[in-house]
Amino acid sequence: MKQPVRVAVTGAAGQIGYALLFRIASGAMLGDDQPVILQLLDITPAMDALQGVKMELDDCAFPLLQDVICTDDPNVAFKDTDYALLVGARPRGPGMERKDLLEANAAIFSVQGKALNDNASKDVKVLVVGNPANTNSLIAQRNAPDLKPRNFTAMTRLDHNRAMSQVAQKLDKAITEVTHMTIWGNHSSTQYPDLYNAKVSGATAIDNVEQDWFENDFIPTVQQRGAAIIKARGASSAASAANAAIGHMRDWALGSNDNDWVSMAVYSDGSYGVEKGLIFSFPCVCKNGDWEIVQGLELNDFSKDKLKATEKELAEERDAVSHLLP
Ligand SMILES: NC(=O)C1=CN([C@@H]2O[C@H](COP(=O)(O)OP(=O)(O)OC[C@H]3O[C@@H](n4cnc5c(N)ncnc54)[C@H](O)[C@@H]3O)[C@@H](O)[C@H]2O)C=CC1
Ligand SMILES: O=C([O-])CC(=O)C(=O)O
């Protein structure tokens, strides 16, 4: 039997939390031989609701779940944690862009970055889900000087999965036929879902769809999918977001599929000309508990323009929170 690992989840009493915790406890994230201790953080007024979630976790009698800690103190939630899923943040409503949440949410991530720095395992793997996810991840990273910058990531896996699904449905193919998808940049309406490098049944995806569909249907559909869900459901995506978080962490911890890659917003090392230090979504492969940016992909002028636009937005978001970046 492996030693248990500690998994901190913030915003654990919220709607993504409700779709996420049971899957972590079941082994879907870290494997069905890996015992877990859940360390759940929410704000003080949510403690009753969080206790209710803990009661339900208990009532599942998950063999891998060794303990559940519920707290409103980030220093307790992040104590010795090996994985941290930072979900707790306000969601947007209709008519808002995700960056409109910066003012409400940014401060949360400076506090939590410091608490991670002071309490977490030095190898903690951090995934930021709360929006605007890339910039919140940057804030947490910059407030955690003793941790490795590459251990702070943000979630674009949901966009990646959305893009795969759009292509599969358009071409009437099984989802497993769609590979090598890339979301470049920000988890926002400037993100660039790239079909020049994606493949369908091994062939270049862009060659199998009309240019007009790619530019005027596919790209805006993927960019605006979060807003479409808010409009339809009256609440932002939750189960699909939790599913993407499971996929992101599972691949990072256990390795991504051979002969494919995944999209992860990670600390830019300057690859593809992207400003160093931004948390930017790239194509990544994961092995041995680490990620690496896929190098050498071709970017034509169209793609380069799209990368520049989303990079510019990320730089603007960063500048807007400079007071939180030590
Ligand atoms: N990156 C992505 O692909 C996606 C990101 N999101 C974002 O995830 C976030 C959470 O969404 P939902 O679960 O639907 O929201 P929710 O409102 O249902 O839950 C958020 C939870 O966070 C808690 N919270 C607020 N401040 C906190 C703090 N300082 N510390 C700990 N907990 C805190 C709240 O009390 C609440 O329980 C939102 O910002 C949303 O926009 C949602 C979908 C996809
Ligand atoms: O759109 C939102 O605000 C929630 C989210 O990030 C998504 O569904 O991609």
Coordinates of C-alpha atoms and ligand atoms in Angstrom, one line a residue:
M1 CA 0.0 0.0 0.0
K2 CA 1.4 3.5 -1.0
Q3 CA 1.7 6.2 1.6
P4 CA -1.3 8.6 1.5
V5 CA -0.8 12.0 -0.3
R6 CA -2.4 15.2 0.8
V7 CA -4.7 17.0 -1.7
A8 CA -5.9 20.5 -0.8
V9 CA -9.0 21.8 -2.5
T10 CA -10.2 25.4 -2.1
G11 CA -13.7 26.5 -2.6
A12 CA -14.6 23.0 -1.6
A13 CA -18.2 23.8 -0.7
G14 CA -18.9 25.3 -4.1
Q15 CA -20.3 23.7 -7.2
I16 CA -17.1 22.6 -8.8
G17 CA -16.0 21.3 -5.5
Y18 CA -19.1 19.1 -5.4
A19 CA -18.3 17.6 -8.7
L20 CA -14.6 17.2 -7.9
L21 CA -14.0 15.8 -4.4
F22 CA -15.8 12.5 -5.0
R23 CA -13.7 11.8 -8.0
I24 CA -10.5 12.6 -6.2
A25 CA -11.5 10.3 -3.3
S26 CA -12.5 7.5 -5.7
G27 CA -9.0 7.4 -7.2
A28 CA -9.8 9.0 -10.6
M29 CA -7.2 11.7 -10.2
L30 CA -4.1 9.9 -8.7
G31 CA -4.8 6.3 -9.5
D32 CA -6.7 3.5 -7.8
D33 CA -3.7 2.5 -5.7
Q34 CA -3.1 5.9 -4.2
P35 CA -4.6 6.7 -0.8
V36 CA -5.5 10.4 -0.3
I37 CA -6.1 12.8 2.6
L38 CA -8.4 15.7 1.5
Q39 CA -7.7 19.1 3.0
L40 CA -10.7 21.2 2.2
L41 CA -10.8 25.0 2.5
D42 CA -13.7 27.4 2.2
I43 CA -14.7 30.7 3.9
T44 CA -16.1 30.7 7.4
P45 CA -19.8 31.2 6.4
A46 CA -19.5 28.0 4.2
M47 CA -18.3 25.7 7.0
D48 CA -21.7 24.2 7.6
A49 CA -22.1 23.4 3.9
L50 CA -18.6 22.0 3.9
Q51 CA -19.4 19.7 6.8
G52 CA -22.3 18.4 4.8
V53 CA -20.0 17.6 1.9
K54 CA -17.7 15.8 4.4
M55 CA -20.6 13.8 5.6
E56 CA -21.4 12.7 2.1
L57 CA -17.7 11.8 1.5
D58 CA -17.8 9.7 4.6
D59 CA -21.0 8.0 3.4
C60 CA -19.3 6.9 0.2
A61 CA -16.9 4.7 2.2
F62 CA -14.2 5.2 -0.3
P63 CA -11.4 2.7 0.3
L64 CA -8.7 5.3 -0.7
L65 CA -9.9 8.2 1.4
Q66 CA -7.9 8.2 4.7
D67 CA -9.0 11.5 6.2
V68 CA -11.0 14.7 5.4
I69 CA -9.9 17.9 7.0
C70 CA -12.3 20.9 6.8
T71 CA -11.0 24.4 7.5
D72 CA -11.4 28.1 6.9
D73 CA -7.6 28.6 7.5
P74 CA -5.4 28.4 4.4
N75 CA -2.4 27.5 6.7
V76 CA -4.2 24.4 7.8
A77 CA -5.5 23.5 4.4
F78 CA -2.1 23.7 2.8
K79 CA -0.1 22.0 5.6
D80 CA 2.3 19.6 3.9
T81 CA 0.1 19.4 0.9
D82 CA 1.4 17.5 -2.2
Y83 CA -1.4 18.8 -4.6
A84 CA -3.4 22.0 -4.4
L85 CA -6.4 22.7 -6.5
L86 CA -7.3 26.3 -6.1
V87 CA -10.9 26.5 -7.1
G88 CA -12.3 28.9 -4.5
A89 CA -13.2 32.2 -6.2
R90 CA -16.2 34.1 -7.4
P91 CA -17.6 32.8 -10.7
R92 CA -18.7 35.3 -13.4
G93 CA -22.3 36.0 -14.3
P94 CA -23.9 36.8 -17.7
G95 CA -22.3 39.6 -19.7
M96 CA -19.0 39.5 -17.8
E97 CA -15.5 38.6 -19.1
R98 CA -13.4 36.5 -16.8
K99 CA -11.0 39.3 -16.2
D100 CA -13.8 41.3 -14.7
L101 CA -13.3 39.0 -11.7
L102 CA -9.7 40.1 -11.2
E103 CA -10.7 42.7 -8.6
A104 CA -12.9 40.4 -6.6
N105 CA -10.6 37.4 -6.8
A106 CA -7.0 38.5 -7.1
A107 CA -6.4 39.1 -3.4
I108 CA -7.4 35.5 -2.6
F109 CA -4.5 34.2 -4.6
S110 CA -1.9 36.4 -2.9
V111 CA -3.0 35.2 0.5
Q112 CA -3.0 31.6 -0.7
G113 CA 0.3 31.9 -2.5
K114 CA 1.9 32.9 0.8
A115 CA 0.1 30.1 2.7
L116 CA 1.4 27.6 0.1
N117 CA 4.9 29.0 0.4
D118 CA 4.8 28.6 4.2
N119 CA 3.1 25.3 4.6
A120 CA 3.0 23.1 1.5
S121 CA 5.4 20.4 0.4
K122 CA 8.3 21.9 -1.5
D123 CA 7.2 19.8 -4.5
V124 CA 3.5 20.8 -4.3
K125 CA 1.7 20.8 -7.7
V126 CA -0.7 23.7 -7.9
L127 CA -3.6 24.0 -10.4
V128 CA -5.5 27.2 -10.4
V129 CA -9.1 26.9 -11.6
G130 CA -10.6 30.1 -10.1
N131 CA -10.9 32.8 -12.7
P132 CA -9.2 34.6 -14.2
A133 CA -7.2 31.4 -13.8
N134 CA -3.9 32.3 -15.6
T135 CA -3.4 35.6 -13.7
N136 CA -4.5 34.2 -10.4
S137 CA -1.9 31.5 -10.8
L138 CA 0.7 34.1 -11.6
I139 CA -0.3 36.0 -8.4
A140 CA 0.0 32.8 -6.3
Q141 CA 3.3 31.9 -7.9
R142 CA 4.9 35.3 -7.2
N143 CA 3.8 35.2 -3.6
A144 CA 5.5 31.8 -3.1
P145 CA 9.2 32.6 -3.6
D146 CA 10.4 29.4 -2.0
L147 CA 8.4 27.1 -4.4
K148 CA 9.4 26.3 -7.9
P149 CA 7.6 28.6 -10.5
R150 CA 7.0 25.6 -12.7
N151 CA 4.8 24.0 -10.0
F152 CA 2.2 26.7 -10.6
T153 CA -0.2 26.0 -13.4
A154 CA -3.7 27.1 -14.6
M155 CA -6.4 25.2 -16.2
T156 CA -7.1 25.3 -20.0
R157 CA -7.9 21.6 -20.1
L158 CA -11.6 22.4 -20.3
D159 CA -11.0 24.5 -23.4
H160 CA -8.8 21.7 -24.8
N161 CA -11.6 19.1 -24.2
R162 CA -14.2 21.5 -25.7
A163 CA -12.1 22.0 -28.8
M164 CA -11.7 18.2 -29.3
S165 CA -15.4 17.6 -28.9
Q166 CA -16.3 20.4 -31.5
V167 CA -13.9 18.8 -34.1
A168 CA -15.1 15.2 -33.4
Q169 CA -18.8 16.3 -33.8
K170 CA -18.1 18.4 -36.9
L171 CA -16.4 15.5 -38.7
D172 CA -18.6 12.8 -37.1
K173 CA -15.5 11.0 -35.6
A174 CA -15.0 9.3 -32.3
I175 CA -13.4 11.7 -29.8
T176 CA -10.5 9.3 -29.6
E177 CA -9.6 10.1 -33.2
V178 CA -8.9 13.7 -32.3
T179 CA -5.4 14.3 -30.9
H180 CA -2.7 16.9 -30.6
M181 CA -5.1 19.7 -29.8
T182 CA -3.5 22.9 -28.5
I183 CA -5.1 25.8 -26.6
W184 CA -2.6 28.7 -26.7
G185 CA -2.6 31.5 -24.2
N186 CA -5.2 32.7 -21.7
H187 CA -8.3 30.9 -20.4
S188 CA -10.4 33.7 -21.8
S189 CA -12.1 34.8 -25.0
T190 CA -8.6 35.5 -26.6
Q191 CA -7.5 31.9 -26.3
Y192 CA -6.4 30.3 -29.5
P193 CA -7.5 26.8 -30.2
D194 CA -5.1 25.6 -33.0
L195 CA -6.2 23.2 -35.7
Y196 CA -3.0 23.5 -37.8
N197 CA -1.2 21.2 -35.3
A198 CA -4.2 19.1 -34.2
K199 CA -4.8 15.8 -35.9
V200 CA -7.9 13.8 -36.8
S201 CA -7.4 10.1 -37.5
G202 CA -3.7 10.9 -37.8
A203 CA -4.3 13.6 -40.5
T204 CA -3.9 17.4 -40.0
A205 CA -7.2 18.7 -38.7
I206 CA -7.2 21.9 -40.6
D207 CA -7.1 20.0 -43.9
N208 CA -10.3 18.3 -43.0
V209 CA -12.5 21.4 -42.2
E210 CA -13.3 24.6 -44.2
Q211 CA -11.2 27.6 -43.3
D212 CA -14.4 29.6 -42.8
W213 CA -15.7 27.1 -40.2
F214 CA -12.3 27.2 -38.4
E215 CA -12.2 31.0 -38.2
N216 CA -15.8 31.9 -37.8
D217 CA -17.4 29.0 -36.1
F218 CA -14.9 26.8 -34.3
I219 CA -12.6 29.4 -32.7
P220 CA -15.5 31.6 -31.4
T221 CA -17.4 28.6 -30.2
V222 CA -14.5 27.4 -28.1
Q223 CA -13.6 30.9 -26.9
Q224 CA -17.2 31.6 -25.9
R225 CA -18.2 28.2 -24.6
G226 CA -18.1 29.2 -20.9
A227 CA -20.4 32.1 -21.6
A228 CA -22.8 29.9 -23.5
I229 CA -23.0 27.5 -20.6
I230 CA -23.7 30.4 -18.2
K231 CA -26.5 31.6 -20.5
A232 CA -28.0 28.1 -20.7
R233 CA -27.6 26.9 -17.1
G234 CA -27.8 30.2 -15.3
A235 CA -24.5 29.0 -13.6
S236 CA -21.0 28.5 -14.9
S237 CA -19.7 25.0 -15.9
A238 CA -19.1 22.8 -13.0
A239 CA -19.0 19.0 -13.8
S240 CA -17.0 19.6 -17.0
A241 CA -14.6 21.9 -15.1
A242 CA -14.1 19.3 -12.4
N243 CA -13.5 16.7 -15.1
A244 CA -10.9 18.9 -16.7
A245 CA -9.2 19.5 -13.4
I246 CA -9.0 15.7 -12.8
G247 CA -7.5 15.2 -16.3
H248 CA -4.9 18.0 -15.8
M249 CA -3.7 16.7 -12.4
R250 CA -3.8 13.0 -13.4
D251 CA -1.7 13.6 -16.5
W252 CA 0.8 15.8 -14.6
A253 CA 1.1 13.3 -11.8
L254 CA 1.0 10.0 -13.8
G255 CA 2.0 11.1 -17.3
S256 CA 0.2 12.1 -20.4
N257 CA -0.6 9.7 -23.2
D258 CA 2.3 8.7 -25.4
N259 CA 2.0 10.1 -29.0
D260 CA -0.2 13.0 -27.9
W261 CA 0.0 16.1 -25.8
V262 CA -2.3 18.2 -23.5
S263 CA -2.9 21.9 -23.0
M264 CA -1.7 23.4 -19.7
A265 CA -1.2 27.0 -18.7
V266 CA 2.4 26.9 -17.4
Y267 CA 5.2 29.3 -16.5
S268 CA 6.6 30.6 -19.8
D269 CA 10.3 30.0 -20.4
G270 CA 10.1 32.1 -23.6
S271 CA 9.1 29.2 -25.8
Y272 CA 7.4 30.4 -29.1
G273 CA 8.4 34.0 -28.3
V274 CA 6.0 34.2 -25.3
E275 CA 7.1 36.6 -22.6
K276 CA 9.0 34.8 -19.9
G277 CA 7.1 34.4 -16.6
L278 CA 3.6 34.7 -17.9
I279 CA 1.3 31.7 -17.1
F280 CA 0.5 30.8 -20.7
S281 CA -1.2 27.8 -22.1
F282 CA 1.1 25.6 -24.3
P283 CA 1.1 22.1 -25.7
C284 CA 2.7 20.0 -23.0
V285 CA 3.8 16.4 -22.4
C286 CA 4.0 15.1 -18.9
K287 CA 6.2 12.3 -17.6
N288 CA 7.8 11.4 -14.2
G289 CA 5.6 13.9 -12.4
D290 CA 6.8 16.9 -14.5
W291 CA 5.7 18.7 -17.7
E292 CA 7.6 20.0 -20.7
I293 CA 6.5 22.4 -23.4
V294 CA 6.3 20.7 -26.8
Q295 CA 8.9 22.4 -29.0
G296 CA 9.2 23.0 -32.7
L297 CA 5.6 23.3 -33.8
E298 CA 5.0 25.5 -36.9
L299 CA 3.1 28.7 -36.4
N300 CA 1.9 30.5 -39.5
D301 CA 1.1 34.3 -39.6
F302 CA -2.5 33.6 -38.6
S303 CA -1.4 31.6 -35.5
K304 CA 1.3 34.1 -34.6
D305 CA -1.2 36.9 -34.6
K306 CA -3.5 34.9 -32.3
L307 CA -0.7 34.1 -29.9
K308 CA 0.3 37.8 -29.8
A309 CA -3.3 38.9 -29.0
T310 CA -3.7 36.5 -26.1
E311 CA -0.1 37.2 -24.8
K312 CA -1.0 41.0 -24.8
E313 CA -4.1 40.3 -22.8
L314 CA -2.1 38.3 -20.2
A315 CA 0.5 41.1 -19.9
E316 CA -2.3 43.6 -19.4
E317 CA -3.9 41.4 -16.7
R318 CA -0.5 41.1 -15.0
D319 CA 0.0 44.9 -15.1
A320 CA -3.4 45.4 -13.5
V321 CA -2.4 43.3 -10.5
S322 CA 1.1 44.6 -10.2
H323 CA 0.4 45.7 -6.6
L324 CA 0.0 42.0 -5.7
L325 CA 3.2 40.8 -7.4
P326 CA 6.2 41.1 -5.0
Ligands
LIG1 N1 -10.5 27.5 -15.4 C1 -11.6 27.0 -15.8 O1 -11.7 26.3 -16.9 C2 -12.9 27.2 -15.0 C3 -12.9 28.1 -13.9 N2 -14.0 28.3 -13.2 C4 -14.0 29.2 -12.1 O2 -13.9 28.4 -10.9 C5 -14.3 29.2 -9.8 C6 -15.3 28.4 -8.9 O3 -16.4 28.2 -9.6 P1 -17.7 27.5 -8.8 O4 -17.3 26.3 -8.0 O5 -18.7 27.3 -9.9 O6 -18.1 28.7 -7.8 P2 -19.0 28.6 -6.5 O7 -19.4 30.0 -6.2 O8 -20.0 27.5 -6.6 O9 -17.9 28.1 -5.4 C7 -16.8 28.9 -5.1 C8 -16.5 28.5 -3.6 O10 -15.3 29.2 -3.3 C9 -15.5 29.7 -2.0 N3 -14.6 30.8 -1.7 C10 -14.7 32.1 -2.0 N4 -13.6 32.7 -1.5 C11 -12.8 31.8 -0.9 C12 -11.5 31.9 -0.3 N5 -10.9 33.0 -0.1 N6 -11.0 30.7 0.1 C13 -11.6 29.6 0.0 N7 -12.8 29.4 -0.6 C14 -13.4 30.5 -1.1 C15 -17.0 30.1 -1.9 O11 -17.4 30.2 -0.5 C16 -17.6 28.9 -2.6 O12 -17.9 27.8 -1.8 C17 -14.9 30.5 -10.4 O13 -14.0 31.5 -10.3 C18 -15.2 30.1 -11.8 O14 -15.2 31.2 -12.7 C19 -15.2 27.7 -13.6 C20 -15.2 26.8 -14.6 C21 -14.1 26.5 -15.4
LIG2 O1 -16.9 30.8 -18.3 C1 -16.8 30.9 -17.1 O2 -16.9 31.9 -16.4 C2 -16.4 29.6 -16.4 C3 -15.3 29.0 -17.1 O3 -14.2 29.5 -16.9 C4 -15.6 28.1 -18.2 O4 -16.6 27.5 -18.3 O5 -14.7 28.0 -19.0

